[in-house]
Structures are given as structure tokens and as C-alpha cells.
Short mmCIF file of C-alpha atoms and ligand atoms in Angstrom, two decimals:
data_model
loop_
_atom_site.label_atom_id
_atom_site.label_comp_id
_atom_site.label_asym_id
_atom_site.label_seq_id
_atom_site.Cartn_x
_atom_site.Cartn_y
_atom_site.Cartn_z
CA MET A 1 -52.50 4.84 -34.77
CA THR A 2 -49.68 4.79 -32.18
CA LYS A 3 -48.19 1.39 -31.49
CA PRO A 4 -48.82 0.19 -27.91
CA ALA A 5 -45.62 0.31 -25.80
CA ARG A 6 -44.06 -3.15 -25.41
CA GLN A 7 -44.48 -4.50 -21.89
CA PRO A 8 -41.15 -5.56 -20.37
CA THR A 9 -40.84 -9.33 -19.95
CA GLU A 10 -41.23 -10.52 -16.38
CA SER A 11 -40.72 -14.03 -15.15
CA VAL A 12 -40.29 -15.90 -11.88
CA VAL A 13 -36.84 -17.47 -11.81
CA GLN A 14 -34.70 -19.31 -9.31
CA VAL A 15 -31.34 -17.67 -8.52
CA VAL A 16 -28.61 -20.32 -8.52
CA ASP A 17 -25.35 -18.41 -8.10
CA LEU A 18 -23.75 -15.01 -7.54
CA THR A 19 -21.58 -13.51 -10.31
CA HIS A 20 -18.23 -11.87 -9.59
CA GLN A 21 -20.00 -8.54 -10.16
CA GLY A 22 -22.38 -9.24 -7.25
CA HIS A 23 -25.42 -10.06 -9.40
CA GLY A 24 -27.70 -13.04 -8.95
CA LEU A 25 -27.42 -15.63 -11.72
CA ALA A 26 -30.42 -17.55 -13.10
CA GLU A 27 -31.48 -18.98 -16.44
CA PHE A 28 -34.23 -17.75 -18.73
CA ASN A 29 -35.01 -19.15 -22.19
CA ASN A 30 -31.75 -21.14 -22.00
CA LYS A 31 -29.76 -17.94 -21.55
CA PRO A 32 -27.82 -16.77 -18.48
CA LEU A 33 -29.83 -14.10 -16.67
CA HIS A 34 -27.93 -11.59 -14.49
CA ILE A 35 -30.21 -10.06 -11.87
CA ARG A 36 -29.28 -7.08 -9.73
CA ASN A 37 -30.27 -7.25 -6.05
CA ALA A 38 -30.82 -11.03 -6.10
CA LEU A 39 -29.07 -13.76 -4.12
CA PRO A 40 -28.58 -17.51 -4.58
CA GLY A 41 -31.49 -19.64 -3.35
CA GLU A 42 -34.00 -16.82 -3.79
CA SER A 43 -36.96 -17.06 -6.06
CA VAL A 44 -37.47 -13.68 -7.73
CA ASN A 45 -39.79 -11.99 -10.13
CA ALA A 46 -37.25 -10.76 -12.68
CA ARG A 47 -37.96 -7.93 -15.10
CA ILE A 48 -35.72 -8.27 -18.14
CA LEU A 49 -34.02 -4.95 -18.90
CA LYS A 50 -31.75 -5.82 -21.78
CA LYS A 51 -29.93 -8.45 -23.82
CA ARG A 52 -26.26 -8.30 -24.66
CA GLY A 53 -23.75 -10.84 -25.96
CA GLY A 54 -26.03 -13.83 -25.37
CA LYS A 55 -26.78 -12.71 -21.78
CA LEU A 56 -29.90 -11.20 -20.28
CA PHE A 57 -29.92 -8.52 -17.58
CA ALA A 58 -32.78 -7.99 -15.16
CA ASP A 59 -34.11 -6.27 -12.08
CA ALA A 60 -35.47 -8.30 -9.16
CA VAL A 61 -38.82 -6.54 -8.85
CA ALA A 62 -40.00 -8.85 -6.05
CA ILE A 63 -38.48 -11.57 -3.94
CA LEU A 64 -40.96 -14.38 -3.48
CA GLY A 65 -40.71 -16.61 -0.44
CA SER A 66 -37.77 -16.56 1.90
CA HIS A 67 -34.83 -14.23 1.59
CA HIS A 68 -31.18 -15.27 1.58
CA PRO A 69 -29.89 -15.29 5.20
CA HIS A 70 -27.22 -12.70 4.37
CA ARG A 71 -29.59 -10.25 2.67
CA VAL A 72 -29.67 -6.82 4.34
CA GLU A 73 -31.57 -3.62 3.68
CA SER A 74 -29.41 -1.24 1.61
CA SER A 75 -28.63 2.10 3.22
CA CYS A 76 -28.80 3.80 -0.19
CA SER A 77 -32.05 4.97 -1.76
CA ALA A 78 -30.54 4.86 -5.28
CA TYR A 79 -29.56 1.18 -4.93
CA PRO A 80 -29.64 -1.12 -6.91
CA ARG A 81 -30.28 1.08 -9.94
CA CYS A 82 -27.12 3.12 -9.42
CA GLY A 83 -24.16 1.13 -10.71
CA GLY A 84 -21.68 2.67 -8.23
CA CYS A 85 -22.22 -0.34 -5.93
CA SER A 86 -23.42 -3.89 -6.48
CA MET A 87 -23.25 -5.51 -3.04
CA HIS A 88 -25.26 -3.19 -0.81
CA HIS A 89 -27.86 -5.89 -0.26
CA ILE A 90 -25.30 -8.33 1.18
CA ASP A 91 -24.24 -8.35 4.82
CA TYR A 92 -20.80 -6.70 4.99
CA HIS A 93 -18.99 -9.67 6.58
CA GLN A 94 -20.41 -11.87 3.89
CA GLN A 95 -19.14 -9.43 1.22
CA LEU A 96 -15.64 -9.89 2.64
CA LYS A 97 -16.03 -13.68 2.65
CA LEU A 98 -17.24 -13.64 -0.95
CA LYS A 99 -14.25 -11.54 -2.02
CA GLN A 100 -11.81 -13.83 -0.22
CA HIS A 101 -13.57 -16.83 -1.78
CA GLN A 102 -13.13 -15.35 -5.26
CA VAL A 103 -9.41 -14.83 -4.72
CA ALA A 104 -9.17 -18.45 -3.50
CA GLY A 105 -11.02 -19.63 -6.62
CA PHE A 106 -8.64 -17.85 -9.00
CA LEU A 107 -5.60 -19.19 -7.12
CA GLU A 108 -7.01 -22.71 -7.24
CA GLN A 109 -7.50 -22.42 -11.02
CA GLN A 110 -3.78 -21.65 -11.26
CA ASN A 111 -2.81 -24.45 -8.84
CA VAL A 112 -1.37 -21.98 -6.35
CA SER A 113 -1.83 -22.99 -2.70
CA PRO A 114 -1.27 -20.19 -0.21
CA LEU A 115 0.54 -21.24 2.96
CA GLN A 116 -1.54 -18.82 5.05
CA TRP A 117 -4.79 -16.91 4.59
CA ASN A 118 -4.99 -13.62 6.48
CA ALA A 119 -8.37 -12.34 7.63
CA PRO A 120 -9.83 -9.72 5.27
CA VAL A 121 -8.90 -6.18 6.28
CA SER A 122 -11.39 -3.36 6.13
CA ALA A 123 -11.58 0.22 7.38
CA THR A 124 -14.34 2.74 6.73
CA ARG A 125 -17.33 0.96 5.16
CA LEU A 126 -19.30 4.04 4.11
CA GLY A 127 -18.22 7.55 3.18
CA TYR A 128 -14.79 6.28 2.11
CA ARG A 129 -14.51 7.19 -1.55
CA ARG A 130 -12.24 10.17 -2.28
CA LYS A 131 -12.09 9.87 -6.05
CA ALA A 132 -14.94 9.44 -8.49
CA ARG A 133 -16.05 10.27 -11.98
CA LEU A 134 -19.75 11.09 -12.13
CA GLY A 135 -21.84 11.37 -15.28
CA VAL A 136 -23.94 14.47 -16.02
CA ARG A 137 -27.19 14.48 -18.00
CA GLN A 138 -29.62 17.28 -18.68
CA LEU A 139 -33.27 16.18 -18.80
CA GLY A 140 -35.40 19.24 -19.56
CA GLU A 141 -35.18 21.56 -16.54
CA GLN A 142 -33.51 18.89 -14.46
CA VAL A 143 -29.81 17.97 -14.38
CA LEU A 144 -28.66 14.58 -13.12
CA VAL A 145 -25.24 14.06 -11.55
CA GLY A 146 -24.38 10.49 -10.59
CA PHE A 147 -22.68 7.19 -11.33
CA ARG A 148 -23.89 5.31 -14.39
CA GLU A 149 -26.77 2.94 -13.76
CA SER A 150 -25.99 -0.77 -13.67
CA PHE A 151 -26.82 -2.56 -16.96
CA SER A 152 -27.16 0.79 -18.78
CA ASN A 153 -25.32 3.95 -19.67
CA ARG A 154 -27.89 6.24 -18.07
CA VAL A 155 -26.90 8.58 -15.24
CA ALA A 156 -28.39 7.46 -11.91
CA ARG A 157 -30.70 9.85 -10.06
CA LEU A 158 -28.72 10.72 -6.92
CA SER A 159 -29.19 13.38 -4.31
CA ALA A 160 -26.39 11.95 -2.14
CA CYS A 161 -24.05 8.96 -2.18
CA VAL A 162 -23.27 6.85 0.88
CA VAL A 163 -19.90 5.57 -0.35
CA LEU A 164 -18.49 8.97 -1.35
CA THR A 165 -16.93 10.92 1.50
CA PRO A 166 -19.52 13.21 3.16
CA GLU A 167 -17.77 16.25 1.62
CA LEU A 168 -18.07 14.86 -1.93
CA SER A 169 -21.59 13.55 -1.39
CA ALA A 170 -22.73 16.99 -0.20
CA LEU A 171 -21.55 18.47 -3.50
CA ILE A 172 -24.02 16.43 -5.59
CA PRO A 173 -27.19 18.47 -4.94
CA VAL A 174 -25.42 21.83 -5.17
CA LEU A 175 -23.70 20.78 -8.39
CA LYS A 176 -27.08 19.84 -9.84
CA GLN A 177 -28.32 23.33 -9.00
CA LEU A 178 -25.24 24.96 -10.48
CA LEU A 179 -25.41 22.96 -13.70
CA GLY A 180 -29.13 23.75 -14.01
CA LYS A 181 -28.16 27.42 -14.31
CA LEU A 182 -25.32 27.00 -16.83
CA SER A 183 -26.02 27.73 -20.49
CA ILE A 184 -23.80 24.77 -21.45
CA ALA A 185 -25.25 22.14 -19.06
CA ALA A 186 -26.15 19.86 -21.99
CA SER A 187 -22.48 19.93 -23.03
CA VAL A 188 -21.07 18.77 -19.68
CA PRO A 189 -20.67 14.97 -19.92
CA GLN A 190 -18.92 14.34 -16.60
CA ILE A 191 -17.46 15.75 -13.41
CA GLU A 192 -14.51 14.19 -11.66
CA PHE A 193 -13.67 14.60 -7.97
CA ALA A 194 -10.33 14.25 -6.20
CA GLN A 195 -9.99 14.83 -2.49
CA GLY A 196 -7.01 15.20 -0.20
CA ASP A 197 -6.98 15.39 3.61
CA HIS A 198 -7.97 19.05 3.57
CA SER A 199 -9.29 20.04 0.17
CA VAL A 200 -11.29 18.99 -2.86
CA ALA A 201 -10.73 19.52 -6.58
CA LEU A 202 -13.54 19.19 -9.06
CA MET A 203 -12.80 18.69 -12.76
CA LEU A 204 -15.64 19.86 -14.97
CA ARG A 205 -15.46 18.41 -18.48
CA HIS A 206 -17.13 20.67 -21.06
CA LEU A 207 -17.56 20.15 -24.78
CA VAL A 208 -18.21 23.83 -25.64
CA PRO A 209 -16.77 26.98 -24.05
CA LEU A 210 -18.47 28.45 -20.96
CA SER A 211 -20.15 31.86 -21.37
CA ASP A 212 -19.06 34.81 -19.19
CA GLN A 213 -22.19 34.32 -17.10
CA ASP A 214 -21.35 30.58 -16.70
CA LEU A 215 -17.83 31.47 -15.57
CA HIS A 216 -19.24 33.91 -13.07
CA LEU A 217 -21.61 31.23 -11.65
CA VAL A 218 -18.83 28.62 -11.44
CA GLY A 219 -16.54 31.15 -9.73
CA ASP A 220 -19.26 31.88 -7.22
CA PHE A 221 -19.73 28.12 -6.61
CA GLN A 222 -15.99 27.69 -6.05
CA ARG A 223 -15.91 30.47 -3.45
CA ARG A 224 -19.08 29.38 -1.69
CA HIS A 225 -18.19 25.69 -1.38
CA GLY A 226 -14.44 26.04 -0.87
CA VAL A 227 -13.53 23.62 -3.66
CA GLN A 228 -11.06 24.14 -6.48
CA VAL A 229 -12.95 24.00 -9.80
CA LEU A 230 -10.89 23.02 -12.83
CA LEU A 231 -12.24 23.36 -16.35
CA GLN A 232 -11.43 20.57 -18.76
CA GLU A 233 -12.17 21.13 -22.44
CA GLY A 234 -10.28 18.04 -23.71
CA GLY A 235 -7.80 15.58 -22.21
CA TYR A 236 -6.25 15.96 -18.75
CA ASP A 237 -3.57 18.23 -20.25
CA THR A 238 -6.24 20.89 -20.94
CA LEU A 239 -7.21 21.32 -17.25
CA VAL A 240 -7.14 24.96 -16.17
CA THR A 241 -8.14 26.87 -13.08
CA LEU A 242 -10.83 29.56 -13.42
CA ASP A 243 -8.36 32.43 -13.18
CA GLY A 244 -5.46 30.78 -15.01
CA SER A 245 -3.39 30.43 -11.83
CA PRO A 246 -1.45 27.15 -11.26
CA ILE A 247 -3.48 24.10 -10.19
CA GLU A 248 -3.38 23.79 -6.41
CA LEU A 249 -1.93 20.55 -5.11
CA LEU A 250 -3.91 18.27 -2.80
CA SER A 251 -2.21 16.33 -0.02
CA TYR A 252 -2.48 13.44 2.40
CA GLN A 253 -0.56 12.32 5.45
CA ILE A 254 0.76 8.87 6.27
CA PRO A 255 0.93 9.50 10.04
CA ALA A 256 2.55 6.21 11.11
CA SER A 257 5.49 6.97 8.80
CA GLY A 258 5.49 10.72 9.39
CA VAL A 259 5.14 11.20 5.63
CA TYR A 260 3.34 14.05 3.86
CA MET A 261 2.36 13.49 0.21
CA GLN A 262 1.35 16.15 -2.26
CA PHE A 263 -0.42 15.32 -5.50
CA ASP A 264 -2.04 16.88 -8.51
CA PRO A 265 -5.79 16.11 -8.80
CA ARG A 266 -5.11 14.20 -12.05
CA GLN A 267 -2.65 11.78 -10.51
CA PHE A 268 -3.43 8.28 -9.27
CA THR A 269 -4.10 8.00 -5.54
CA GLN A 270 -5.75 5.16 -3.61
CA VAL A 271 -9.46 5.98 -3.24
CA ASN A 272 -9.96 4.84 0.35
CA GLN A 273 -7.44 6.63 2.55
CA PRO A 274 -8.07 4.80 5.87
CA LEU A 275 -7.63 1.49 4.03
CA ASN A 276 -4.59 2.83 2.17
CA LEU A 277 -2.93 3.55 5.53
CA LEU A 278 -3.58 -0.05 6.64
CA LEU A 279 -2.23 -1.33 3.32
CA ILE A 280 0.98 0.66 3.71
CA GLN A 281 1.42 -0.70 7.26
CA ALA A 282 0.91 -4.27 6.02
CA VAL A 283 3.47 -3.82 3.22
CA LEU A 284 5.99 -2.44 5.73
CA SER A 285 5.40 -5.22 8.21
CA HIS A 286 5.73 -7.97 5.54
CA LEU A 287 9.06 -6.53 4.48
CA SER A 288 10.27 -5.98 8.07
CA ILE A 289 12.51 -3.19 6.90
CA SER A 290 16.08 -3.02 8.06
CA SER A 291 18.44 -0.21 7.25
CA HIS A 292 20.14 -2.15 4.46
CA LYS A 293 17.08 -3.54 2.74
CA ARG A 294 17.00 -2.89 -1.02
CA ILE A 295 13.55 -2.77 -2.58
CA ALA A 296 12.11 -2.00 -6.03
CA ASP A 297 8.63 -0.44 -6.04
CA MET A 298 7.18 -1.35 -9.45
CA PHE A 299 4.22 0.80 -10.60
CA CYS A 300 5.11 3.24 -7.83
CA GLY A 301 2.86 6.17 -8.82
CA LEU A 302 3.65 9.12 -6.57
CA GLY A 303 5.64 6.97 -4.17
CA ASN A 304 2.73 6.05 -1.87
CA PHE A 305 4.74 2.98 -0.74
CA SER A 306 8.26 4.14 -1.71
CA LEU A 307 8.31 7.03 0.77
CA PRO A 308 7.16 5.06 3.84
CA LEU A 309 9.63 2.29 2.89
CA ALA A 310 12.49 4.79 2.66
CA ARG A 311 11.39 6.49 5.88
CA ALA A 312 11.59 3.06 7.57
CA GLY A 313 15.20 2.75 6.40
CA ALA A 314 15.07 0.90 3.08
CA LYS A 315 16.79 1.95 -0.11
CA VAL A 316 14.11 2.14 -2.80
CA TRP A 317 14.09 2.11 -6.61
CA GLY A 318 10.66 3.09 -7.98
CA PHE A 319 9.40 2.72 -11.57
CA GLU A 320 6.30 4.29 -13.06
CA ILE A 321 5.01 5.26 -16.53
CA ASP A 322 3.42 8.59 -15.53
CA GLU A 323 6.15 11.22 -15.81
CA SER A 324 4.24 13.76 -13.75
CA ALA A 325 3.75 11.23 -10.91
CA VAL A 326 7.48 10.44 -10.90
CA ALA A 327 8.35 14.17 -10.83
CA ARG A 328 5.89 14.70 -7.96
CA GLY A 329 7.28 11.63 -6.15
CA ILE A 330 10.82 13.07 -6.38
CA LYS A 331 9.56 16.38 -4.93
CA ASN A 332 7.72 14.48 -2.18
CA ALA A 333 10.92 12.56 -1.37
CA GLN A 334 12.79 15.88 -1.01
CA LEU A 335 10.00 17.39 1.06
CA ASN A 336 10.15 14.40 3.43
CA HIS A 337 13.98 14.35 3.58
CA VAL A 338 14.29 10.83 2.20
CA ALA A 339 15.55 11.73 -1.29
CA GLU A 340 18.94 10.12 -0.68
CA ARG A 341 17.28 6.72 -0.19
CA ILE A 342 14.87 6.88 -3.14
CA HIS A 343 15.53 6.66 -6.84
CA LEU A 344 12.37 7.06 -8.96
CA SER A 345 12.40 6.60 -12.75
CA VAL A 346 9.95 6.83 -15.61
CA ALA A 347 9.54 3.44 -17.30
CA ASP A 348 6.89 1.62 -19.31
CA LEU A 349 7.07 -1.61 -17.38
CA TYR A 350 5.02 -3.59 -19.90
CA ASN A 351 7.31 -2.70 -22.80
CA GLU A 352 10.72 -2.01 -21.27
CA ALA A 353 12.53 -5.32 -21.76
CA ASN A 354 15.92 -4.12 -20.51
CA LEU A 355 15.10 -2.44 -17.24
CA ALA A 356 18.29 -1.98 -15.24
CA LEU A 357 17.51 -3.39 -11.80
CA PRO A 358 20.17 -3.53 -9.11
CA LYS A 359 20.57 -6.48 -6.72
CA LEU A 360 17.52 -6.44 -4.46
CA ASP A 361 16.09 -8.05 -1.37
CA ALA A 362 12.47 -7.50 -2.32
CA LEU A 363 10.15 -6.49 -5.10
CA LEU A 364 6.91 -4.60 -4.45
CA LEU A 365 4.29 -4.78 -7.21
CA ASP A 366 1.14 -2.65 -7.44
CA PRO A 367 0.15 -2.91 -11.10
CA PRO A 368 -3.04 -1.90 -12.94
CA ARG A 369 -5.73 -4.53 -13.61
CA SER A 370 -3.71 -6.19 -16.36
CA GLY A 371 -1.16 -7.46 -13.84
CA ALA A 372 2.62 -7.28 -13.63
CA GLY A 373 3.16 -7.88 -17.35
CA PRO A 374 5.57 -9.95 -19.41
CA HIS A 375 8.79 -9.04 -17.60
CA LEU A 376 7.91 -10.14 -14.07
CA LEU A 377 10.20 -13.16 -14.05
CA SER A 378 13.09 -11.22 -15.55
CA TRP A 379 12.79 -8.74 -12.65
CA THR A 380 12.91 -11.44 -9.97
CA GLN A 381 15.71 -13.28 -11.78
CA GLN A 382 17.85 -10.23 -12.48
CA SER A 383 17.46 -8.71 -9.02
CA GLY A 384 17.90 -12.00 -7.15
CA CYS A 385 15.19 -10.93 -4.70
CA ASP A 386 13.77 -13.48 -2.26
CA GLU A 387 10.61 -11.59 -1.31
CA VAL A 388 7.76 -10.23 -3.40
CA VAL A 389 4.90 -8.17 -2.02
CA TYR A 390 2.06 -7.94 -4.52
CA VAL A 391 -0.79 -5.41 -4.15
CA SER A 392 -3.41 -6.33 -6.74
CA CYS A 393 -6.66 -4.80 -7.97
CA ASN A 394 -7.54 -7.85 -10.07
CA PRO A 395 -7.55 -11.33 -8.49
CA GLU A 396 -7.46 -13.04 -11.87
CA THR A 397 -4.15 -11.50 -13.02
CA PHE A 398 -2.85 -11.76 -9.45
CA ALA A 399 -3.36 -15.55 -9.56
CA GLU A 400 -1.72 -15.81 -13.01
CA ASP A 401 1.30 -13.86 -11.80
CA ALA A 402 1.38 -15.94 -8.58
CA ALA A 403 1.59 -19.09 -10.71
CA LEU A 404 4.50 -17.59 -12.66
CA LEU A 405 6.33 -16.75 -9.44
CA THR A 406 5.98 -20.33 -8.20
CA THR A 407 7.93 -21.50 -11.29
CA GLN A 408 10.91 -19.59 -9.86
CA GLY A 409 10.66 -21.20 -6.44
CA PHE A 410 8.48 -18.58 -4.75
CA ALA A 411 5.70 -19.68 -2.40
CA LEU A 412 2.65 -17.60 -1.61
CA ALA A 413 3.39 -17.34 2.11
CA GLN A 414 0.43 -15.09 3.00
CA VAL A 415 -2.56 -13.69 1.19
CA GLY A 416 -5.71 -11.77 2.08
CA VAL A 417 -8.22 -9.23 0.85
CA PHE A 418 -7.92 -5.52 1.65
CA ASP A 419 -11.37 -4.05 1.12
CA MET A 420 -10.61 -0.84 -0.73
CA PHE A 421 -14.13 -0.53 -2.21
CA PRO A 422 -16.78 -1.82 0.26
CA HIS A 423 -20.21 -2.59 -1.26
CA THR A 424 -18.75 -2.90 -4.74
CA SER A 425 -17.42 -6.02 -6.44
CA HIS A 426 -13.93 -4.54 -6.67
CA ILE A 427 -11.31 -6.75 -4.98
CA GLU A 428 -7.94 -5.58 -3.68
CA THR A 429 -5.57 -8.37 -2.62
CA LEU A 430 -2.27 -8.35 -0.80
CA GLY A 431 0.03 -11.32 -1.38
CA TYR A 432 3.42 -11.96 0.21
CA PHE A 433 5.74 -14.38 -1.61
CA THR A 434 9.02 -15.77 -0.33
CA ARG A 435 11.71 -17.88 -1.97
CA ASN A 436 13.75 -20.34 0.01
C1 SAM B 501 -2.63 0.73 -8.90
S1 SAM B 501 -1.68 2.13 -9.31
C2 SAM B 501 -0.50 2.11 -8.00
C3 SAM B 501 0.23 3.39 -7.73
C4 SAM B 501 0.96 3.48 -6.39
N1 SAM B 501 1.61 2.25 -6.02
C5 SAM B 501 0.04 3.95 -5.29
O1 SAM B 501 -0.17 3.20 -4.32
O2 SAM B 501 -0.47 5.07 -5.36
C6 SAM B 501 -0.83 1.55 -10.70
C7 SAM B 501 0.19 2.49 -11.27
O3 SAM B 501 0.75 1.85 -12.43
C8 SAM B 501 1.06 2.87 -13.37
N2 SAM B 501 1.20 2.21 -14.68
C9 SAM B 501 0.23 1.86 -15.54
N3 SAM B 501 0.76 1.29 -16.64
C10 SAM B 501 2.09 1.28 -16.46
C11 SAM B 501 3.19 0.82 -17.26
N4 SAM B 501 3.00 0.28 -18.45
N5 SAM B 501 4.43 0.94 -16.77
C12 SAM B 501 4.64 1.52 -15.54
N6 SAM B 501 3.64 1.99 -14.76
C13 SAM B 501 2.39 1.85 -15.21
C14 SAM B 501 -0.10 3.83 -13.24
O4 SAM B 501 0.24 5.10 -13.76
C15 SAM B 501 -0.34 3.84 -11.73
O5 SAM B 501 0.41 4.85 -11.11
#
């Protein structure tokens, strides 16, 4: 006799808070219950999906009674199952307020009081995302291509995506068709996209070699859709073009600075280009560049900030761990005729205790999520700089580093959110510190 399938647990719960991930928070059986698509004050019928680490995760299958005043209808048919976004059901202005509120909360925990809050800055709210890694899953005849679902590792069922740029979104259905024809579809775990101003590269990860027929189909796809397909059998270093020719570079413009940046599809670039342009402008205006200003750009990547700073007249020292990004940054500096004002070096900024910094006016920081690292205060001390501009993708480490800076007499003169990833819980913050 077959065992009857277990019915998922459903219960009516009261949502009391919103987590930093954008999920409603309630309690069930004395355990915290995280509910997607639920807002504080709402009473919801929650279907428990899974348990992990003492927490429960659920879907709001029905909202009973009145809705939260900031609830809106999501413009995405895959929401809230698709984990690419977690705030689509919240009015956009409220999303910005929530993000700013979270930054304020982390700063308060560290006893850092900003002198001025700047209004949150946003650009394109939909169709902004130029970089993404999508999962692939073969289910019988069907192939799924999408972000991972929230609260699970499954690939979401997408036919389009409203936060990807229209060009990348339009590739989802045709990629599903292509993969459905490949003999190795079950051995393609993911596809990564990178887009420049004029072209798209698509990195197809495959665990077994493609057959001749597969290669023919992929070549045909590349021609038909005008994208560069790169095959990736292992790490990034294994990326190859279909015909073995060199990987074509992508590019973007920074029009206000008259700067043209080239990059390899593997290299870090900011995902939301309209917002990136606003971020660069804000960094430049905080530092009110004069021709003698000396600035270090820590975690400089390709020189996304270094080049506009140099173009505005500053002398810039950039440091970055990715050798290929530094090499590309140097080429970009030459291409833009600012090489004499930029000095980019490879350095592991978390582990390099004896970084040789010259005397500086300002330090620009744009670190990964883990923050500026253990040498932050030695950089400010050694360089004697009186200004720090901090671009952060993690408000928690931003606040910790802000607290460290205050021990050296810096004040957080201005701070505000730059909404790099609308409709997601990701928070980008720009802080400007000065020392009297
Ligand atoms: C948020 S990105 C910023 C890049 C650049 N500022 C931009 O706007 O494109 C962070 C950069 O830090 C670099 N990075 C990560 N760990 C590092 C380390 N230990 N030392 C130096 N750079 C590191 C990454 O390679 C990446 O380029």
C-alpha cells in the first residue's frame, strides 16, 4: 500500500515584523516563521515549506482581512516563488525607506550618528540588471532557466524577468528552447550573463563536452541572437569562444566624464548601469576634485571610479586583488589618455599589512560584503587623509567600519542609500566621512 502524501502544514498567523531579506516574520510553535510575500500587521494563512536551523519558512497562501497600506501588486508572474527578488509586493518608495531604515539601524548599533542623511537615490526600477547567474534544470522534455526559488534550491519557472534588462530577459525563452535540443542539457547547471552598452556575453557552464551537433546548435543560436556564447567546462579560466578566437570585450561609457571602459565578461562590473553613473557622479561631487587632489581607490576593480576621478584632475592610486581587472584598468587608463594620473596595483587588501600608500587627501573604499578589512585604520593613518568616501554593499560591515573611522576623528558627514538592486533586499550605501 502506498503511503498517503503528507499534507503541508497550514496555519493562520499574525505577521509582526519584516526581516532584512524582505520576508514577513511571525511565530509558529514557538519558532520564528519567515513568510514570503507577507507584511507586518497582516494576518496570513501560511503554508510551511521547510525548517532549517530552528527557523520555519512559509508561503503566504492567503491574506486574511486588511492588507498592509504599502502592499502593491507585483509586476512579475513568477513572484514570490522566484528568489531573484523579495520586495516586489512593497511600494517602491517604501522599499527605499526600509533600506534607509536598515542602514540607520546598523549605524545606531555601532553608536555612529550621521550628520546628514541624503535622500535615497534610484534610477531604473525595472529592466536594470546587466549581470546574472541563472540556474538550469532539465525536467523531462522541459528545461527551466531562472533564478533559484526563495527558500529552496529549485530553479524558478521563468519565461521572462522584469528586473533583467529587456535584452537579457528576452534570451530566457530562446535559451530554454536551445537547451531543450542539446544532448547535454542535463549537464548544464548554470548560465551567466554579462552585458555592456552594446553587446551581451553568455557563459554556458557544462559538466560534459558538447557533441558536434550541440556545437552546431549553439553556433546557430549565437549568430541568430547576436550574443557571444562562451563555453565553460570548469572555472572561469576555462572559458572559450566557440571557434577558439579571443573573448570579445564588452564596454560601457561614463558620459559625464567622457570615459569609455572595456571589460572582460568575467570581470566585476556594477549591475545597474544608470545607477552606477549616478554613484560615480556622487563620488566625484563629494570629493570636489581639484587638480592636485591625491586619492587612493581601494578595491578599484577595473577603475570604474579611478578613471572618472583622474579625468576630473585627481591623481589616483588604485588597489585590487584581481590581476586581470588591474591589467584591464591600466589599458582603459591608456585608452582614455589618463594613464599619467593613475597608478593601479594588484594587492590583497585583507592580507597585505605593509601596503605602501603615499600621502593622500582622500580614500575611496568599495569593498566586497566583508567590508574594508583589518587594515582600514592603518590606511587612514599612514596616508594622513581627511576624507573617506565609502561605497558599501553591506550595511552591517559599513557600520562597523564607520565606527572604526570615528575612533580616528572622522565623522560621518553624509550618508544615503543608492538603490542598485530595486525589488531585492540588497542595500548599497554611500557614506562620506571627514576629519577635522
Ligand atoms: C564591489 S567591487 C568594486 C569594484 C569597483 N570599485 C567597481 O566599481 O567596479 C569589489 C572589488 O573588490 C575586489 N576584492 C575582493 N577581495 C579583495 C581583496 N582581498 N583585496 C583587494 N581587492 C579585493 C573584487 O575583485 C572587486 O573588484
